[in-house]
């Protein structure tokens, strides 16, 4: 099915064939970029990048991909626009839709990006909401495909807060692509029951396996990927740190966990990651709680098994594919 003029808001809206087509397109655009072959498929178009939360990878991926495709990106930072404060989402969408060919949005509730897409009249791309981070999953899946040559049957264990954007999106993506997904965390950190049921019905069609397990020794067995994310996400209050550190520390990814999983198991993380004391937040947490890393040890992060920078690079190639697929008529 053509994705022309379609918004990219969450993976639930896309079929396994659509996701495969986007990954194939990203791989081809990556090949062209490495070979120095120009691919200015969207020459002369303009896009708006609306960020209500901060970003390094997503913003840079959209800007570089836009330039490679021949487009002009305009960045609106978390404080610099009227959106939501002096102007409603619907009004902002109708203004931006008159000036731009596509809009990226990073912010809070999923309903905001859905409303933006409803009113904009041009494709809207979700650059992260509280509930979903779909462009990240495309990058993760391209990276897994590059490493293992396939997605179907790959066992991916997500350790940590699986109720939020990364846990939810990985579960949906794995269900769609026939993978073996395990959320490994205390029970209260599992995705919500409604989303689990939706994904279970997708899994029944695709052959995916979905599991929820609070015992990391059991969960990691024979995994190809151990995946984690920060324990406290953007926009969450400072007060939650203590409980998160207490409850999620047993789910930290260590060399021992990777070895327990098996010889071919890799470490993945959407980044940014707290693996040492070289960040302001990392230092503050050390001063308050005495821990020098959080969701992953520095040793595991820096090890041969860590493919986080391949993953980060692939943000750009996959975001480029999403823009090209939705802006160019096929
Ligand atoms: N992974 C990711 O979305 O990174 P940024 O927050 O830097 O965009
Ligand atoms: N769960 C994290 C993902 C960052 C890419 C957050 O929302 O802050």
Tab-separated table of C-alpha atoms and ligand atoms in Angstrom:
chain	number	residue	atom	x	y	z
A	1	UNK	CA	0.000	0.000	0.000
A	2	UNK	CA	1.266	3.501	-0.815
A	3	UNK	CA	2.273	5.601	2.172
A	4	UNK	CA	2.060	8.822	0.139
A	5	UNK	CA	0.541	11.645	2.235
A	6	UNK	CA	0.067	9.303	5.207
A	7	UNK	CA	1.093	10.433	8.699
A	8	UNK	CA	3.513	8.321	10.750
A	9	UNK	CA	2.057	8.483	14.262
A	10	UNK	CA	2.388	4.959	15.684
A	11	UNK	CA	3.337	1.513	14.359
A	12	UNK	CA	-0.173	0.186	15.070
A	13	UNK	CA	-1.303	2.134	11.958
A	14	UNK	CA	1.092	0.217	9.666
A	15	UNK	CA	1.145	-3.335	8.337
A	16	UNK	CA	4.178	-5.638	8.535
A	17	UNK	CA	4.566	-5.108	4.758
A	18	UNK	CA	4.610	-1.301	5.230
A	19	UNK	CA	7.253	-1.589	7.953
A	20	UNK	CA	9.361	-3.918	5.795
A	21	UNK	CA	9.045	-1.506	2.854
A	22	UNK	CA	10.221	1.400	5.030
A	23	UNK	CA	13.194	-0.644	6.278
A	24	UNK	CA	14.090	-1.676	2.707
A	25	UNK	CA	13.888	1.942	1.600
A	26	UNK	CA	16.055	3.054	4.546
A	27	UNK	CA	18.675	0.407	3.687
A	28	UNK	CA	18.758	1.599	0.066
A	29	UNK	CA	18.993	5.284	1.071
A	30	UNK	CA	21.790	4.367	3.480
A	31	UNK	CA	23.628	2.579	0.655
A	32	UNK	CA	23.230	5.616	-1.599
A	33	UNK	CA	24.452	7.991	1.113
A	34	UNK	CA	27.555	5.848	1.772
A	35	UNK	CA	28.256	5.625	-1.977
A	36	UNK	CA	27.926	9.389	-2.399
A	37	UNK	CA	24.900	9.006	-4.691
A	38	UNK	CA	22.603	12.058	-4.394
A	39	UNK	CA	18.964	11.313	-3.517
A	40	UNK	CA	17.221	14.675	-3.529
A	41	UNK	CA	13.799	13.064	-3.773
A	42	UNK	CA	11.936	15.933	-2.090
A	43	UNK	CA	13.688	18.862	-3.792
A	44	UNK	CA	12.153	22.232	-2.931
A	45	UNK	CA	9.894	21.043	-0.100
A	46	UNK	CA	9.920	22.479	3.441
A	47	UNK	CA	9.251	20.766	6.763
A	48	UNK	CA	8.555	21.999	10.299
A	49	UNK	CA	10.225	20.323	13.277
A	50	UNK	CA	8.186	21.052	16.408
A	51	UNK	CA	9.916	20.028	19.643
A	52	UNK	CA	8.159	20.483	22.982
A	53	UNK	CA	10.838	18.266	24.577
A	54	UNK	CA	14.608	18.339	24.017
A	55	UNK	CA	16.446	16.104	21.539
A	56	UNK	CA	19.817	15.358	19.992
A	57	UNK	CA	19.291	12.348	17.690
A	58	UNK	CA	15.770	12.957	16.470
A	59	UNK	CA	16.286	16.593	15.637
A	60	UNK	CA	19.627	15.987	13.925
A	61	UNK	CA	18.247	12.971	12.037
A	62	UNK	CA	15.345	15.018	10.665
A	63	UNK	CA	17.577	17.972	9.743
A	64	UNK	CA	20.297	15.942	8.009
A	65	UNK	CA	17.769	13.681	6.272
A	66	UNK	CA	15.822	16.735	5.104
A	67	UNK	CA	18.975	18.312	3.655
A	68	UNK	CA	19.921	15.052	1.879
A	69	UNK	CA	16.430	14.911	0.360
A	70	UNK	CA	16.717	18.520	-0.851
A	71	UNK	CA	14.342	19.989	1.731
A	72	UNK	CA	14.432	23.024	3.983
A	73	UNK	CA	13.778	22.226	7.675
A	74	UNK	CA	12.553	24.845	10.176
A	75	UNK	CA	13.124	24.021	13.863
A	76	UNK	CA	10.711	25.246	16.538
A	77	UNK	CA	12.245	24.691	19.972
A	78	UNK	CA	10.459	23.816	23.239
A	79	UNK	CA	10.058	27.479	24.207
A	80	UNK	CA	10.065	29.303	20.888
A	81	UNK	CA	6.590	28.770	19.448
A	82	UNK	CA	3.011	29.600	20.429
A	83	UNK	CA	1.933	25.939	20.260
A	84	UNK	CA	-0.335	24.877	23.074
A	85	UNK	CA	0.325	28.045	25.083
A	86	UNK	CA	-1.159	30.879	23.021
A	87	UNK	CA	-2.444	28.833	20.098
A	88	UNK	CA	-4.351	25.559	20.096
A	89	UNK	CA	-3.004	22.432	18.472
A	90	UNK	CA	-5.733	22.578	15.816
A	91	UNK	CA	-4.927	26.191	14.902
A	92	UNK	CA	-1.183	25.537	14.863
A	93	UNK	CA	-1.746	22.504	12.624
A	94	UNK	CA	-3.746	24.558	10.119
A	95	UNK	CA	-1.099	27.314	10.040
A	96	UNK	CA	1.854	24.951	9.628
A	97	UNK	CA	-0.067	22.886	7.086
A	98	UNK	CA	-0.362	25.981	4.844
A	99	UNK	CA	3.389	26.602	4.874
A	100	UNK	CA	5.023	23.204	5.098
A	101	UNK	CA	4.898	19.899	3.229
A	102	UNK	CA	5.308	17.848	6.413
A	103	UNK	CA	5.507	18.331	10.182
A	104	UNK	CA	7.526	16.479	12.814
A	105	UNK	CA	6.182	16.687	16.365
A	106	UNK	CA	7.841	15.677	19.665
A	107	UNK	CA	5.910	16.267	22.856
A	108	UNK	CA	3.642	14.870	25.513
A	109	UNK	CA	0.372	12.968	24.990
A	110	UNK	CA	-0.172	10.871	21.859
A	111	UNK	CA	-3.533	12.615	21.427
A	112	UNK	CA	-1.649	15.858	20.606
A	113	UNK	CA	0.207	14.405	17.628
A	114	UNK	CA	-2.986	12.664	16.501
A	115	UNK	CA	-4.873	15.989	16.642
A	116	UNK	CA	-2.086	17.769	14.789
A	117	UNK	CA	-2.295	15.173	12.011
A	118	UNK	CA	-6.079	15.422	11.909
A	119	UNK	CA	-5.969	19.160	11.171
A	120	UNK	CA	-2.682	19.701	9.290
A	121	UNK	CA	-3.610	18.420	5.821
A	122	UNK	CA	0.025	17.291	5.351
A	123	UNK	CA	1.883	14.257	6.759
A	124	UNK	CA	2.769	14.493	10.462
A	125	UNK	CA	5.599	12.357	11.891
A	126	UNK	CA	5.759	11.403	15.558
A	127	UNK	CA	9.217	12.257	16.921
A	128	UNK	CA	8.284	10.875	20.399
A	129	UNK	CA	5.272	11.132	22.664
A	130	UNK	CA	4.781	9.769	26.169
A	131	UNK	CA	3.149	6.672	24.673
A	132	UNK	CA	5.110	5.948	21.485
A	133	UNK	CA	8.444	6.519	19.717
A	134	UNK	CA	7.856	4.891	16.312
A	135	UNK	CA	10.790	6.333	14.340
A	136	UNK	CA	13.117	4.917	16.998
A	137	UNK	CA	11.737	1.415	16.404
A	138	UNK	CA	12.430	1.617	12.673
A	139	UNK	CA	16.069	2.459	13.466
A	140	UNK	CA	16.230	-0.379	15.996
A	141	UNK	CA	14.783	-2.865	13.526
A	142	UNK	CA	17.106	-1.787	10.702
A	143	UNK	CA	20.016	-2.295	13.123
A	144	UNK	CA	18.759	-5.744	14.189
A	145	UNK	CA	18.262	-6.734	10.550
A	146	UNK	CA	21.805	-5.624	9.722
A	147	UNK	CA	23.152	-7.685	12.620
A	148	UNK	CA	21.059	-10.865	12.365
A	149	UNK	CA	19.757	-10.734	8.777
A	150	UNK	CA	16.119	-10.998	9.874
A	151	UNK	CA	13.538	-9.824	12.382
A	152	UNK	CA	11.159	-12.795	12.506
A	153	UNK	CA	11.868	-14.990	15.540
A	154	UNK	CA	14.468	-12.665	17.082
A	155	UNK	CA	14.137	-12.586	20.876
A	156	UNK	CA	14.283	-9.038	22.243
A	157	UNK	CA	14.107	-8.511	26.006
A	158	UNK	CA	13.196	-5.014	27.153
A	159	UNK	CA	14.441	-4.419	30.709
A	160	UNK	CA	13.070	-1.470	32.675
A	161	UNK	CA	10.012	0.761	32.548
A	162	UNK	CA	8.007	-1.029	29.832
A	163	UNK	CA	4.875	1.124	30.299
A	164	UNK	CA	6.285	4.125	28.495
A	165	UNK	CA	7.074	5.109	24.880
A	166	UNK	CA	9.956	2.665	24.309
A	167	UNK	CA	8.414	-0.409	25.943
A	168	UNK	CA	5.055	0.177	24.241
A	169	UNK	CA	6.546	0.813	20.810
A	170	UNK	CA	8.935	-2.128	20.932
A	171	UNK	CA	6.077	-4.431	21.942
A	172	UNK	CA	3.946	-3.199	19.023
A	173	UNK	CA	6.851	-3.425	16.573
A	174	UNK	CA	7.845	-6.922	17.696
A	175	UNK	CA	4.218	-8.098	17.470
A	176	UNK	CA	3.937	-6.715	13.930
A	177	UNK	CA	7.191	-8.303	12.752
A	178	UNK	CA	6.722	-11.761	14.280
A	179	UNK	CA	9.438	-11.345	16.900
A	180	UNK	CA	9.746	-12.706	20.445
A	181	UNK	CA	9.233	-9.778	22.816
A	182	UNK	CA	9.762	-9.996	26.562
A	183	UNK	CA	9.013	-7.109	28.928
A	184	UNK	CA	11.205	-7.765	31.945
A	185	UNK	CA	10.382	-5.589	34.965
A	186	UNK	CA	8.346	-5.601	38.174
A	187	UNK	CA	4.685	-6.181	37.225
A	188	UNK	CA	3.594	-2.566	37.681
A	189	UNK	CA	5.995	-1.570	34.883
A	190	UNK	CA	4.387	-3.815	32.248
A	191	UNK	CA	2.514	-2.108	29.338
A	192	UNK	CA	-1.189	-1.512	29.938
A	193	UNK	CA	-3.566	-4.432	29.512
A	194	UNK	CA	-5.479	-2.910	26.597
A	195	UNK	CA	-2.295	-2.468	24.535
A	196	UNK	CA	-1.120	-5.967	25.493
A	197	UNK	CA	-4.426	-7.413	24.214
A	198	UNK	CA	-4.158	-5.448	20.959
A	199	UNK	CA	-0.615	-6.738	20.469
A	200	UNK	CA	-1.627	-10.302	21.333
A	201	UNK	CA	-4.209	-10.251	18.574
A	202	UNK	CA	-1.556	-8.962	16.126
A	203	UNK	CA	0.844	-11.672	17.360
A	204	UNK	CA	-1.747	-14.353	16.617
A	205	UNK	CA	-1.515	-13.303	12.937
A	206	UNK	CA	2.243	-12.799	12.671
A	207	UNK	CA	3.581	-15.641	14.835
A	208	UNK	CA	5.090	-13.227	17.373
A	209	UNK	CA	5.550	-14.315	20.991
A	210	UNK	CA	4.866	-11.784	23.774
A	211	UNK	CA	5.946	-12.476	27.339
A	212	UNK	CA	5.928	-10.527	30.585
A	213	UNK	CA	8.366	-11.626	33.254
A	214	UNK	CA	9.633	-10.121	36.492
A	215	UNK	CA	12.607	-12.493	36.780
A	216	UNK	CA	15.617	-11.310	34.744
A	217	UNK	CA	17.463	-14.647	35.155
A	218	UNK	CA	14.624	-16.391	33.344
A	219	UNK	CA	13.792	-13.603	30.856
A	220	UNK	CA	17.212	-13.156	29.255
A	221	UNK	CA	17.790	-16.823	28.346
A	222	UNK	CA	18.614	-17.225	24.625
A	223	UNK	CA	17.891	-13.570	23.854
A	224	UNK	CA	19.523	-11.989	20.802
A	225	UNK	CA	18.875	-8.422	22.060
A	226	UNK	CA	18.831	-6.937	25.553
A	227	UNK	CA	17.294	-3.481	25.303
A	228	UNK	CA	16.884	-0.803	27.918
A	229	UNK	CA	16.015	2.890	28.269
A	230	UNK	CA	16.311	5.556	30.968
A	231	UNK	CA	14.378	4.810	34.161
A	232	UNK	CA	12.858	8.295	34.295
A	233	UNK	CA	11.603	9.789	31.041
A	234	UNK	CA	11.420	13.402	29.884
A	235	UNK	CA	8.599	15.279	31.574
A	236	UNK	CA	8.393	12.999	34.626
A	237	UNK	CA	8.767	14.607	38.075
A	238	UNK	CA	12.026	14.475	40.014
A	239	UNK	CA	10.335	12.690	42.929
A	240	UNK	CA	10.047	9.404	41.025
A	241	UNK	CA	13.825	8.774	40.932
A	242	UNK	CA	14.111	7.116	44.319
A	243	UNK	CA	11.381	4.510	43.713
A	244	UNK	CA	12.592	3.829	40.156
A	245	UNK	CA	16.183	3.283	41.277
A	246	UNK	CA	15.041	0.968	44.048
A	247	UNK	CA	12.681	-1.063	41.899
A	248	UNK	CA	14.552	-1.146	38.584
A	249	UNK	CA	18.147	-1.693	39.756
A	250	UNK	CA	17.786	-5.516	39.529
A	251	UNK	CA	16.969	-4.988	35.835
A	252	UNK	CA	20.157	-3.065	35.015
A	253	UNK	CA	21.973	-4.478	31.977
A	254	UNK	CA	25.401	-5.792	32.898
A	255	UNK	CA	28.058	-7.920	31.159
A	256	UNK	CA	26.866	-10.832	33.251
A	257	UNK	CA	23.314	-10.473	31.883
A	258	UNK	CA	24.603	-10.326	28.296
A	259	UNK	CA	26.677	-13.449	28.875
A	260	UNK	CA	23.744	-15.176	30.570
A	261	UNK	CA	21.645	-14.439	27.464
A	262	UNK	CA	24.039	-16.150	25.064
A	263	UNK	CA	27.119	-15.658	22.885
A	264	UNK	CA	25.398	-13.682	20.094
A	265	UNK	CA	23.347	-11.362	22.334
A	266	UNK	CA	23.777	-7.617	21.704
A	267	UNK	CA	23.003	-4.567	23.806
A	268	UNK	CA	20.690	-1.850	22.469
A	269	UNK	CA	19.437	1.461	23.889
A	270	UNK	CA	17.583	4.330	22.221
A	271	UNK	CA	19.947	6.779	24.009
A	272	UNK	CA	20.719	9.032	25.791
A	273	UNK	CA	21.970	6.560	28.439
A	274	UNK	CA	23.142	6.934	32.023
A	275	UNK	CA	26.167	4.611	32.088
A	276	UNK	CA	28.773	6.794	33.825
A	277	UNK	CA	29.224	10.037	35.754
A	278	UNK	CA	29.952	12.244	32.738
A	279	UNK	CA	26.533	13.929	32.724
A	280	UNK	CA	24.986	16.520	35.034
A	281	UNK	CA	22.064	14.250	35.861
A	282	UNK	CA	24.351	11.241	36.335
A	283	UNK	CA	26.439	13.216	38.843
A	284	UNK	CA	23.349	14.455	40.711
A	285	UNK	CA	22.027	10.919	40.994
A	286	UNK	CA	25.417	9.733	42.283
A	287	UNK	CA	25.372	12.460	44.934
A	288	UNK	CA	21.810	11.610	46.000
A	289	UNK	CA	21.827	7.807	45.749
A	290	UNK	CA	25.491	6.736	45.480
A	291	UNK	CA	25.162	4.839	42.166
A	292	UNK	CA	27.606	5.438	39.313
A	293	UNK	CA	25.385	4.069	36.539
A	294	UNK	CA	21.703	3.402	36.126
A	295	UNK	CA	20.013	1.248	33.465
A	296	UNK	CA	23.314	-0.119	32.047
A	297	UNK	CA	26.835	-0.481	33.389
A	298	UNK	CA	29.620	1.416	31.677
A	299	UNK	CA	31.309	-1.920	30.918
A	300	UNK	CA	28.269	-3.273	29.033
A	301	UNK	CA	27.673	0.038	27.266
A	302	UNK	CA	31.275	0.212	26.035
A	303	UNK	CA	31.570	-3.509	25.231
A	304	UNK	CA	31.843	-5.209	21.846
A	305	UNK	CA	28.243	-6.332	22.277
A	306	UNK	CA	26.945	-2.767	22.331
A	307	UNK	CA	25.519	-1.625	18.983
A	308	UNK	CA	24.038	1.646	20.236
A	309	UNK	CA	25.925	3.901	17.831
A	310	UNK	CA	24.889	1.869	14.766
A	311	UNK	CA	21.381	2.259	16.128
A	312	UNK	CA	21.799	6.028	16.552
A	313	UNK	CA	23.117	6.426	12.993
A	314	UNK	CA	20.163	4.461	11.676
A	315	UNK	CA	17.773	7.055	13.109
A	316	UNK	CA	18.801	9.267	10.198
A	317	UNK	CA	18.428	6.671	7.450
A	318	UNK	CA	15.038	5.448	8.707
A	319	UNK	CA	13.631	8.941	9.285
A	320	UNK	CA	14.729	9.786	5.757
A	321	UNK	CA	12.761	6.787	4.482
A	322	UNK	CA	9.646	7.854	6.399
A	323	UNK	CA	9.790	11.339	4.905
A	324	UNK	CA	10.496	10.121	1.367
A	325	UNK	CA	7.748	7.475	1.503
A	326	UNK	CA	5.125	9.926	2.735
A	327	UNK	CA	6.113	12.966	0.636
A	328	UNK	CA	6.906	11.426	-2.742
A	329	UNK	CA	4.116	10.012	-4.895
A	330	UNK	CA	5.015	6.489	-6.064
B	1	LIG	N1	16.631	8.354	20.971
B	1	LIG	C1	16.223	9.640	20.877
B	1	LIG	O1	15.065	9.930	20.546
B	1	LIG	O2	17.163	10.550	21.172
B	1	LIG	P1	16.961	12.138	21.313
B	1	LIG	O3	16.126	12.360	22.551
B	1	LIG	O4	18.336	12.692	21.416
B	1	LIG	O5	16.227	12.628	20.090
B	2	LIG	N1	11.749	7.124	27.411
B	2	LIG	C1	12.649	8.180	27.008
B	2	LIG	C2	13.053	8.022	25.587
B	2	LIG	C3	14.077	9.025	25.099
B	2	LIG	C4	14.465	8.830	23.666
B	2	LIG	C5	11.971	9.516	27.231
B	2	LIG	O1	10.794	9.655	26.875
B	2	LIG	O2	12.601	10.420	27.788
